[in-house]
Coordinates of C-alpha atoms in Angstrom, one line a residue:
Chain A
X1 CA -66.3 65.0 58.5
X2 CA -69.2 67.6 57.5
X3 CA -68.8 69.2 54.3
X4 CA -70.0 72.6 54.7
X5 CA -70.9 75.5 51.8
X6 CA -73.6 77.3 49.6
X7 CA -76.4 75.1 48.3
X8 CA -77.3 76.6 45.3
X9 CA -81.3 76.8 43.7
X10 CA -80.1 74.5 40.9
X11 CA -79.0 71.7 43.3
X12 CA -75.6 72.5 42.8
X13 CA -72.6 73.1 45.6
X14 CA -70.2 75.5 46.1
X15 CA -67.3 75.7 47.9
X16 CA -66.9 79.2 47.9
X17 CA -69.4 82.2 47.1
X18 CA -67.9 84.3 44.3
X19 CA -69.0 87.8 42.8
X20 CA -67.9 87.5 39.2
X21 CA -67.2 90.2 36.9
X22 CA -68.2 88.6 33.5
X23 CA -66.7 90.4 30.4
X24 CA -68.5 89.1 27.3
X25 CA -65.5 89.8 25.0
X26 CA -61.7 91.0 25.4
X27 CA -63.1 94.8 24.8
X28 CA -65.1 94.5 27.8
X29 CA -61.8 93.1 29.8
X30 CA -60.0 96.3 30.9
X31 CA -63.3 97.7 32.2
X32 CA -64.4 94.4 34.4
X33 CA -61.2 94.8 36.1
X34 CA -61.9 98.5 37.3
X35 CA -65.4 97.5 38.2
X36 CA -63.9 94.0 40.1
X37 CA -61.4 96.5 41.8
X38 CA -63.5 98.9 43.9
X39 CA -65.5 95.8 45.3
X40 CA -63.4 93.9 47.8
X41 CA -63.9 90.1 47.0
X42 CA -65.1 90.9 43.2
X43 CA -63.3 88.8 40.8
X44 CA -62.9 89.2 37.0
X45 CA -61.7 87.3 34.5
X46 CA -59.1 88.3 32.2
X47 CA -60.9 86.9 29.1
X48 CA -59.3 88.0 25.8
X49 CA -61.9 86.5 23.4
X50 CA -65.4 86.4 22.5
X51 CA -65.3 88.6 19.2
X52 CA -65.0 87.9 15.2
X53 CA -65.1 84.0 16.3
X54 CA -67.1 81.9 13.9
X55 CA -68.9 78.7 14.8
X56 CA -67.6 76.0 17.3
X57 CA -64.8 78.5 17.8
X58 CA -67.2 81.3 19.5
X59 CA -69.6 78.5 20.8
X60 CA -66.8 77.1 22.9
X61 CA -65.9 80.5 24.2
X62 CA -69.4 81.3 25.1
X63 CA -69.6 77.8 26.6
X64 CA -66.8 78.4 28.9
X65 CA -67.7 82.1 30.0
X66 CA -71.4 80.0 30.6
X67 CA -69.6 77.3 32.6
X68 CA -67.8 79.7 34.7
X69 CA -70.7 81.4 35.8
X70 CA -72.5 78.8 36.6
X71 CA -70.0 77.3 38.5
X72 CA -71.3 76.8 42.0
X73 CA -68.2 78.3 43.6
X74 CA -69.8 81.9 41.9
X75 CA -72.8 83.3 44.3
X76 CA -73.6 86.0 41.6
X77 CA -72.5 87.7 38.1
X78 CA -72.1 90.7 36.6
X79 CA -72.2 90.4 33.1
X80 CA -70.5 92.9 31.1
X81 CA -70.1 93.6 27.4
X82 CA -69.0 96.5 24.8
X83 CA -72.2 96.3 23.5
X84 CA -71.3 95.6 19.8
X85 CA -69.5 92.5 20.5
X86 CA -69.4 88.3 19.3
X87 CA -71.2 88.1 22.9
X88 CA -73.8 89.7 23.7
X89 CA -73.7 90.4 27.5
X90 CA -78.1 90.1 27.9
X91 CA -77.8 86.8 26.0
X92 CA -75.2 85.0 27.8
X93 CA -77.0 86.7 31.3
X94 CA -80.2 84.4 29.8
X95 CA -77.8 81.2 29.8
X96 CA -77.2 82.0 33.5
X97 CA -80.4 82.6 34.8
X98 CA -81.5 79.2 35.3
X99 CA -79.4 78.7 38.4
X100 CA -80.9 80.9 40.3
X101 CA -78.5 83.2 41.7
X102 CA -78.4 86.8 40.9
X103 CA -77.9 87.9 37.3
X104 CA -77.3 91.3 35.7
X105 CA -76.3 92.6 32.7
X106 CA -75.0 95.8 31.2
X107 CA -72.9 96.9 28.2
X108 CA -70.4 99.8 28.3
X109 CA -71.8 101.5 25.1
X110 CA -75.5 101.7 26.7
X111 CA -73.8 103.4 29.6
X112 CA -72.2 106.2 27.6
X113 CA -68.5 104.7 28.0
X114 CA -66.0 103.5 30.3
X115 CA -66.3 105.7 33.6
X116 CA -70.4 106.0 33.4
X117 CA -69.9 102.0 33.0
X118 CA -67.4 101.4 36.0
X119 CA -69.6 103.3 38.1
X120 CA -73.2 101.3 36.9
X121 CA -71.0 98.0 37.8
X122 CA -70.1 98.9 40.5
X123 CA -73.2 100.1 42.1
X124 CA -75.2 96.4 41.0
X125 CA -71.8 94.5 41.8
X126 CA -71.8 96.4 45.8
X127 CA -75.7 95.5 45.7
X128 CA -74.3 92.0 44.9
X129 CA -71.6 92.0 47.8
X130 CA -74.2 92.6 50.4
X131 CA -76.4 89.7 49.0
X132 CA -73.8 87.5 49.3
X133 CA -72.5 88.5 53.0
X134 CA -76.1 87.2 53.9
X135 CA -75.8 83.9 52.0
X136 CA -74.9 80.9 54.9
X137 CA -73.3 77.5 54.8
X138 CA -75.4 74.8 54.9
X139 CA -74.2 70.7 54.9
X140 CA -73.4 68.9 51.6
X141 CA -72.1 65.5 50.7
X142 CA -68.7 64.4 48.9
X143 CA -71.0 63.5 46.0
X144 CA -71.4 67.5 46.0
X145 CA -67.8 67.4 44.7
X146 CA -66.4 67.8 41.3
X147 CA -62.6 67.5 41.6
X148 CA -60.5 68.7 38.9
X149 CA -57.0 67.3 38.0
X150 CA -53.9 68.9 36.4
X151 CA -50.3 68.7 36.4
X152 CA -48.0 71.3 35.2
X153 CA -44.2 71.9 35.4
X154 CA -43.6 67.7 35.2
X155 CA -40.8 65.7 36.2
X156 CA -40.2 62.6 36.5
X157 CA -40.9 62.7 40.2
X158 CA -44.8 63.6 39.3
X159 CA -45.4 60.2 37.2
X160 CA -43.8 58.4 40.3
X161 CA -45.6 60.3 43.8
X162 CA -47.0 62.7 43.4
X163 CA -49.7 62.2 40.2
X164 CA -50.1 58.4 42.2
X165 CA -51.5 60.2 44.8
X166 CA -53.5 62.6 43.1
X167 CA -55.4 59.0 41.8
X168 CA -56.0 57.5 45.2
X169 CA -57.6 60.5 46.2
X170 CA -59.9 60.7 42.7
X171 CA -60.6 57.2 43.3
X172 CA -62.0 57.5 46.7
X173 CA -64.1 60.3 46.1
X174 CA -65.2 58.7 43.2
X175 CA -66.6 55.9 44.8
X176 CA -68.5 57.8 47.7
X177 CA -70.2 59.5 44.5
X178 CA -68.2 62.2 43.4
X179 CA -67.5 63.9 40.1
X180 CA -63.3 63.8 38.9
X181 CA -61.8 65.2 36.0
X182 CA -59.0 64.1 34.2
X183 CA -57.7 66.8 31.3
X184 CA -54.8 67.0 28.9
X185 CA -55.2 65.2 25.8
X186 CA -51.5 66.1 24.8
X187 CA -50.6 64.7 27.5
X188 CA -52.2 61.2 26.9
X189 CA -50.3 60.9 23.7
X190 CA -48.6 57.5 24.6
X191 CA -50.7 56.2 27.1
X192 CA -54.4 56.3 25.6
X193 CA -54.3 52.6 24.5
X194 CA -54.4 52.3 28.6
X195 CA -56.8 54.3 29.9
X196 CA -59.1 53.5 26.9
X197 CA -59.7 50.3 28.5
X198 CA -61.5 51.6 31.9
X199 CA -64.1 53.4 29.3
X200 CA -67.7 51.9 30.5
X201 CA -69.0 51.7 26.4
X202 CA -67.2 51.4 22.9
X203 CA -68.7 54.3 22.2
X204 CA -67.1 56.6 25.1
X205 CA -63.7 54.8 24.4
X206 CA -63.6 55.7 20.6
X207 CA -64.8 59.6 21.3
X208 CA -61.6 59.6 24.0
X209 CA -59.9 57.9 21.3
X210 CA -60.9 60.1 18.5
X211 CA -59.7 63.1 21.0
X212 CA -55.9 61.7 21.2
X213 CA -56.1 61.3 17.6
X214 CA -57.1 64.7 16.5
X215 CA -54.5 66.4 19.3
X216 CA -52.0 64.3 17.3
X217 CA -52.8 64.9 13.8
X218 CA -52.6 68.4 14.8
X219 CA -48.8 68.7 15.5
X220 CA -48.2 66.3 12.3
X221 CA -50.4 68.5 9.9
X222 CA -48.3 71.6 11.3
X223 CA -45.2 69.5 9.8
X224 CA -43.9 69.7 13.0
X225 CA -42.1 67.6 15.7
X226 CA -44.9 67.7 18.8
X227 CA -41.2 68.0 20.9
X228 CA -40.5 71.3 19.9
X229 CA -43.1 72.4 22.3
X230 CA -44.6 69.4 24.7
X231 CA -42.5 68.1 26.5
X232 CA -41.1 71.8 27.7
X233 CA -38.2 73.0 28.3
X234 CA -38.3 72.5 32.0
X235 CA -39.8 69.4 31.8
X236 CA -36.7 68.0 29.9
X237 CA -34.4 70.0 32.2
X238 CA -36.1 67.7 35.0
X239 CA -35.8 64.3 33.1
X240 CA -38.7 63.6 30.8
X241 CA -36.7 62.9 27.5
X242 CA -40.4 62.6 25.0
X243 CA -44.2 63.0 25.3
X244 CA -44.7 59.2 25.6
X245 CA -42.8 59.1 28.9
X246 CA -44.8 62.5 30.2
X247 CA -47.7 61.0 29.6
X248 CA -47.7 57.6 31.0
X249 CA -46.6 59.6 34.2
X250 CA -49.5 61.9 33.7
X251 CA -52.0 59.1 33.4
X252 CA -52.1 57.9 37.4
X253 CA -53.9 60.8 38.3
X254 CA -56.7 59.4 36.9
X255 CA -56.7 56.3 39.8
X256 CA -57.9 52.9 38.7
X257 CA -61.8 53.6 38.7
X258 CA -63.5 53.3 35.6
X259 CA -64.2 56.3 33.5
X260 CA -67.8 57.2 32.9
X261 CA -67.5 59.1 29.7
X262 CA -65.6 62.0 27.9
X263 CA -66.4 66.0 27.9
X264 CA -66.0 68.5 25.4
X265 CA -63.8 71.1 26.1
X266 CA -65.7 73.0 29.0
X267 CA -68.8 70.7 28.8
X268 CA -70.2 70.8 31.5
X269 CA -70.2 67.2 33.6
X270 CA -73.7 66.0 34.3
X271 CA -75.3 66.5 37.5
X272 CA -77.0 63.3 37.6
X273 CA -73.8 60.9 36.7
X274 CA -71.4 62.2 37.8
X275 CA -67.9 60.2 38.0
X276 CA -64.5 59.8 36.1
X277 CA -64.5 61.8 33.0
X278 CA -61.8 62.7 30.8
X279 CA -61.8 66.0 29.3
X280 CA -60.7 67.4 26.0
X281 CA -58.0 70.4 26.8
X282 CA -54.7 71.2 25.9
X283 CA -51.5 70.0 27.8
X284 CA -51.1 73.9 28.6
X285 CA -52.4 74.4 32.3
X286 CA -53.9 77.4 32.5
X287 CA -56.3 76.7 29.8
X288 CA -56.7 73.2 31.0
X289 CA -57.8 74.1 35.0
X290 CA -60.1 77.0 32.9
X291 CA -61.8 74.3 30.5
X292 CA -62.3 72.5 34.7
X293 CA -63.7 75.1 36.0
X294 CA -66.0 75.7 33.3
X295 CA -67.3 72.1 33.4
X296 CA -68.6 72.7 37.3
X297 CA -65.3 71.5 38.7
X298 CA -65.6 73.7 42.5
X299 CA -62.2 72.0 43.7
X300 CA -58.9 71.2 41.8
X301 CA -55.6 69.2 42.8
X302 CA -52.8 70.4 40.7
X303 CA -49.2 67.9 41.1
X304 CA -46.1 70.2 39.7
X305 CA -42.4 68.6 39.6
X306 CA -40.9 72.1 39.2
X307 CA -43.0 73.8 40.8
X308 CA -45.3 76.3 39.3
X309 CA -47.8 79.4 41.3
X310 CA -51.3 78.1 39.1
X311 CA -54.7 79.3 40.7
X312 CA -57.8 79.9 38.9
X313 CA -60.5 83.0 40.0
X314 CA -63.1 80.4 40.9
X315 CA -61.8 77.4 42.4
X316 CA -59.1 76.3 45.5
X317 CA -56.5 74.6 43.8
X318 CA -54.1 72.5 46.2
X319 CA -50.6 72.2 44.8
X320 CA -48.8 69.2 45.4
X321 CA -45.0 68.1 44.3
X322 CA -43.3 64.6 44.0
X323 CA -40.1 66.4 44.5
X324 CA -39.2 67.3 47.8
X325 CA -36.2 70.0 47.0
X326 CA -39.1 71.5 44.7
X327 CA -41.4 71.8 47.7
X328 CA -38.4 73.6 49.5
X329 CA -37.7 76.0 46.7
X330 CA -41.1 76.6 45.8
X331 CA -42.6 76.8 49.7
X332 CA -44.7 80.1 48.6
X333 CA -47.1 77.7 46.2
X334 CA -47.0 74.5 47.0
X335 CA -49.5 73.0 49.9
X336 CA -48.4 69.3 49.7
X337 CA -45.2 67.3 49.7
X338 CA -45.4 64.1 48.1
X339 CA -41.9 63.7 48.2
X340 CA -41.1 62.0 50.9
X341 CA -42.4 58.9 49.1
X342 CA -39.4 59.0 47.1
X343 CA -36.9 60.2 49.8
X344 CA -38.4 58.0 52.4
X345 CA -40.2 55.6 51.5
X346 CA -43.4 56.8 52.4
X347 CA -46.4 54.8 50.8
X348 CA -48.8 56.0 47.7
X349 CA -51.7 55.6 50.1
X350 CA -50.3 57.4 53.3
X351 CA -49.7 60.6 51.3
X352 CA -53.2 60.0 49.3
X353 CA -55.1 59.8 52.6
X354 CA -53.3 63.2 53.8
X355 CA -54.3 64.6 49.8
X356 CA -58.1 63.1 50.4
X357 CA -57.9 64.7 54.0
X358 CA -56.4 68.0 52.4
X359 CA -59.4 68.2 49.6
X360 CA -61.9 68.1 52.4
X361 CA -60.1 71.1 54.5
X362 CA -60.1 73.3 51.4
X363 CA -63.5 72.3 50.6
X364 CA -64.5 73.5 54.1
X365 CA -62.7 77.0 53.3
X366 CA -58.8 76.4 54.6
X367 CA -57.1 78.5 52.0
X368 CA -54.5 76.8 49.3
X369 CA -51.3 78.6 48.9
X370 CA -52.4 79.6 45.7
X371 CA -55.6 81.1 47.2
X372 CA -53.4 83.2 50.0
X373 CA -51.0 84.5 47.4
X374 CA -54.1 85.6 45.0
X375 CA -53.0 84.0 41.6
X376 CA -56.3 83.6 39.4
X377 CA -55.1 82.0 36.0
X378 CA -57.6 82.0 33.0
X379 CA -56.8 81.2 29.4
X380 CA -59.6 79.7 27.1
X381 CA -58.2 77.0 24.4
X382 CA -59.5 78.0 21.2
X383 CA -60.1 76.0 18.2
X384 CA -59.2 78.1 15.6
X385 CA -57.7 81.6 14.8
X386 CA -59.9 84.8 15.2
X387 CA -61.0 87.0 12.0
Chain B
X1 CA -33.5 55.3 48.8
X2 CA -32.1 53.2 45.9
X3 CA -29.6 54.8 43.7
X4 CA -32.3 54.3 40.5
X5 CA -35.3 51.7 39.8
X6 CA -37.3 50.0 37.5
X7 CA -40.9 51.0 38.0
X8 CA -41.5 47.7 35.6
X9 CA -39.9 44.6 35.0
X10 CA -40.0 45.2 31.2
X11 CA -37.9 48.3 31.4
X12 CA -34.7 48.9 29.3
X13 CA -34.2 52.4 31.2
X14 CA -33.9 52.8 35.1
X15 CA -34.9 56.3 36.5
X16 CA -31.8 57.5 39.0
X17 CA -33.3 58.5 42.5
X18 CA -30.3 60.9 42.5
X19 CA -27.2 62.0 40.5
X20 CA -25.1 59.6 39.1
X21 CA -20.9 60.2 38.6
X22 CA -19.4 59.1 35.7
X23 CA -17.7 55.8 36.6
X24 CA -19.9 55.2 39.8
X25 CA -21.4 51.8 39.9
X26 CA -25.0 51.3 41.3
X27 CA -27.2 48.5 42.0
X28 CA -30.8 47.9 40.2
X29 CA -32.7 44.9 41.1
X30 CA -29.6 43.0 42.2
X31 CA -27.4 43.6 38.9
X32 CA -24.9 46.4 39.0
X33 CA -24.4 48.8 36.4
X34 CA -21.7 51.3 35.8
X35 CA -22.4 55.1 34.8
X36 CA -20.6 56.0 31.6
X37 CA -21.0 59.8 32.0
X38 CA -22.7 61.8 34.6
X39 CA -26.6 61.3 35.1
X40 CA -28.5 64.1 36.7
X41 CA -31.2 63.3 39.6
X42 CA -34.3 61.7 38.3
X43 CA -32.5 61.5 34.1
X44 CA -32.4 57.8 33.2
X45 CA -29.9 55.2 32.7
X46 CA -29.7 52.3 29.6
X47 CA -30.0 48.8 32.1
X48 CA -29.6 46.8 28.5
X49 CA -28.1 46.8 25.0
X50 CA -30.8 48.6 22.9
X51 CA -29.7 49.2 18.9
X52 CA -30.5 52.1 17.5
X53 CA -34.2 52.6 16.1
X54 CA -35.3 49.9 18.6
X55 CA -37.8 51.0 21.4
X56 CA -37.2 51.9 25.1
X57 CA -39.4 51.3 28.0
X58 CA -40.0 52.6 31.0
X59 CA -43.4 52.2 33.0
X60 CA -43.5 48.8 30.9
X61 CA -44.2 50.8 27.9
X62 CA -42.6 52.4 24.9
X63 CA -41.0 56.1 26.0
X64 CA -39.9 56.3 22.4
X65 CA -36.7 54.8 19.9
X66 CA -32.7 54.6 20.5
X67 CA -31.1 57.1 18.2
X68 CA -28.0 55.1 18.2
X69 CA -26.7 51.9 19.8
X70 CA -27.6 52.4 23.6
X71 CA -25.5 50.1 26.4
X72 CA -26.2 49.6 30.3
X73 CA -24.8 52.7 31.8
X74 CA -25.3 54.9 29.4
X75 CA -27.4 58.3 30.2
X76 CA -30.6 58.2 27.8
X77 CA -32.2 61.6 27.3
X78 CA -33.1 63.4 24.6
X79 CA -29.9 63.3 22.6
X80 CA -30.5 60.0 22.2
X81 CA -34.2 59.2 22.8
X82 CA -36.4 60.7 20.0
X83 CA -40.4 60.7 20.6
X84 CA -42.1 57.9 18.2
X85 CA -45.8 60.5 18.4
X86 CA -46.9 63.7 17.3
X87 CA -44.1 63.6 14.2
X88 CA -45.2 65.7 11.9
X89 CA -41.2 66.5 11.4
X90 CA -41.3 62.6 9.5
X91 CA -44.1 63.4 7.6
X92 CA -43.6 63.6 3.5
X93 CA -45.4 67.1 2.1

């Protein structure tokens, strides 16, 4: 089957062709969504950072706004900033640049405020519209995919089909080349001694290690007991008594192939070795698919047991449910149903073919649920508090 | 469909396929076991004698320690299943 979509000038592949509405910093927010709304097609990120950060805190806000646009799904950006703020709209437009695609800055002070600004944006972001209306598909390879892995809303169903599946598919696009990312260090507690042992080097296995350690010393320097908040209340409604049992069911999305290193939050994966990866990211979905995204991830597969509406602004992601009453009740957002492998015996690898088929008919453009229905979730995990 | 399953042969908890009555006996892996309360769809079941602060497994792995004497039947959640990570609750200040 061809793969078809927009060859970028930095080699990379996108799957769709994006006009981002950037805002530098969570006072530039309100006004990128005025200036996203009068283009049809514009999209803008509801970022609610980027000011008084210090350090690695700012860096990895900057790193994700970088990643997302330079994701290859994004055909051009629109950065936008206050003017006075922690990110400085012309700087992070230099950060972008070297991709190739169109680039502009602005800052809503240098336009004399907000309605002088929405109408500047919009006039470069139309110019941008009609640039990319020209912009045609040309063939790629599934080594031009980076597949992005999450589940949210868990049962035990997930751990069983559904997340199983998810790792048949990762496996075989892994091995014809392409990029995979597995996320959720919370959701590892339990299981890392496992997956440690498919690292390639001592050296990747002990900063993956070092990751799960760090995500637990968190919750035990707050004094607290990690299961007042992971697993969630929904997640124990559905069966999953601790964080142990949630995260040995998390762990078969990552398949059986070996994993080729670990990423900072939003690091981006390299172009040249790509593979398996684990990334560093919260249990919490929203800013784990965002930390994806930012890494170059153009495609996502998101397994849910009770069922959750997740999309992100840049990238298809396909829904798919172990539970088969879930994928009933929650018809509107889920695209897959895994369930049946429970109900009827279906195999891992039937269901995994139709999720590997599935990945290459969004690729192409088929819409996922959460695509029709318009849901664009974006939440950056920050390091520390902001001053 | 089976009533509930091992996924390994090392587990001490089965994983019920759907609900469970009180009082209803099911099979797992040829050895029956009888409910002693009501266990919703996909909640686990005790398949051995487990004392209290020993370790349950499911997956063929530790899911966490008994909070009190657990017996085969019995519904094992969080009431009597505590997490054995991310205990900060345990730490001394």
């Amino acid at each position: 089957m061809k793969l078809m979509g927009y060859r970028r000038e930095n080699g990379t592949f996108g799957l769709r062709n994006y006009l981002l509405i950037l805002p530098t910093s969570v006072c530039a927010t309100n006004t990128a969504e005025k200036i996203a709304a009068q283009i049809p097609g514009a999209v803008s990120i509801p970022n609610q950072h980027g000011c008084c950060q210090i350090g690695s805190d700012l860096e990895q806000v900057e790193r994700t706004l970088e990643g997302f646009g330079k994701n290859a799904n994004v055909g051009a950006v629109l950065v936008i900033g206050l003017g006075c703020d922690g990110i400085q709209a012309n700087e992070l437009a230099d950060r972008l640049r070297p991709t190739g695609k169109p680039v502009e800055d602005m800052t809503i002070q240098a336009c004399g405020g907000t309605l002088k600004a929405i109408a500047k944006g919009a006039e470069i972001a139309a110019k941008m519209a009609a640039h990319l209306s020209d912009e045609v598909k040309s063939e790629g390879q599934l080594s031009d995919l980076i597949l992005g892995m999450e589940c949210g809303g868990s049962d035990p169903t997930s751990g069983l089909a559904a997340n199983p599946v998810i790792g048949y598919a990762s496996d075989k696009l892994v091995a014809a080349g392409a990029g995979s990312i597995i996320s959720e260090t919370t959701e590892v507690i339990g299981a890392e001694k496992i997956l440690a042992k498919r690292f390639k080097t001592d050296a990747q296995r002990d900063k993956f290690l070092g990751m799960v350690k760090h995500c637990e010393d968190r919750a035990i320097q707050m004094g607290e007991d990690l299961r007042t908040g992971q697993p969630t209340p929904g997640n124990k409604a559905g069966g999953l008594s601790t964080i142990e049992e949630k995260s040995l069911g998390c762990m078969y999305k990552a398949g059986t192939a070996e994993f080729s290193g670990s990423l900072d939050y939003a690091e981006p994966m390299p172009q040249d070795n790509k593979g398996l990866y684990f990334m560093d990211t919260p249990g919490q979905d929203i800013e784990s698919i965002t930390g994806m995204a930012a890494a170059g991830a153009n495609i996502m597969i998101f397994s849910t047991g009770r069922g959750t509406p997740t999309g992100s602004p840049i990238a298809p992601v396909i829904k798919i449910t172990g539970n088969a009453e879930t994928f009933v009740n929650m018809h509107d957002n889920i695209d897959l149903n895994a369930g049946t492998i429970i109900t009827k015996g279906d195999k891992i690898a039937d269901i995994g073919e139709k999720a590997y088929q599935m990945i290459l008919d969004v690729a192409n453009g088929q819409k996922t649920k959460a695509e029709i229905v318009g849901h664009r979730d974006f939440g950056i995990y920050k390091i520390t508090g902001t001053f | 469909m089976n009533a509930a399953i091992h996924i390994d042969p090392k587990d001490n908890l089965a994983t019920c396929l759907r609900a469970i009555k009180k009082g209803e006996t099911i099979e797992i892996d040829g050895k029956s076991f009888t409910a002693t309360s009501d266990i919703p769809e996909f909640h686990k079941m005790a398949t051995a004698n487990i004392k209290k602060g020993e370790y349950c497994y499911k997956y063929g792995q530790v899911v966490g320690e008994a909070l009190e004497d657990l017996h085969p039947g019995d519904y094992v959640h969080t009431h009597n299943l505590a997490s054995t990570r991310g205990r900060g609750d345990k730490v001394q200040a």
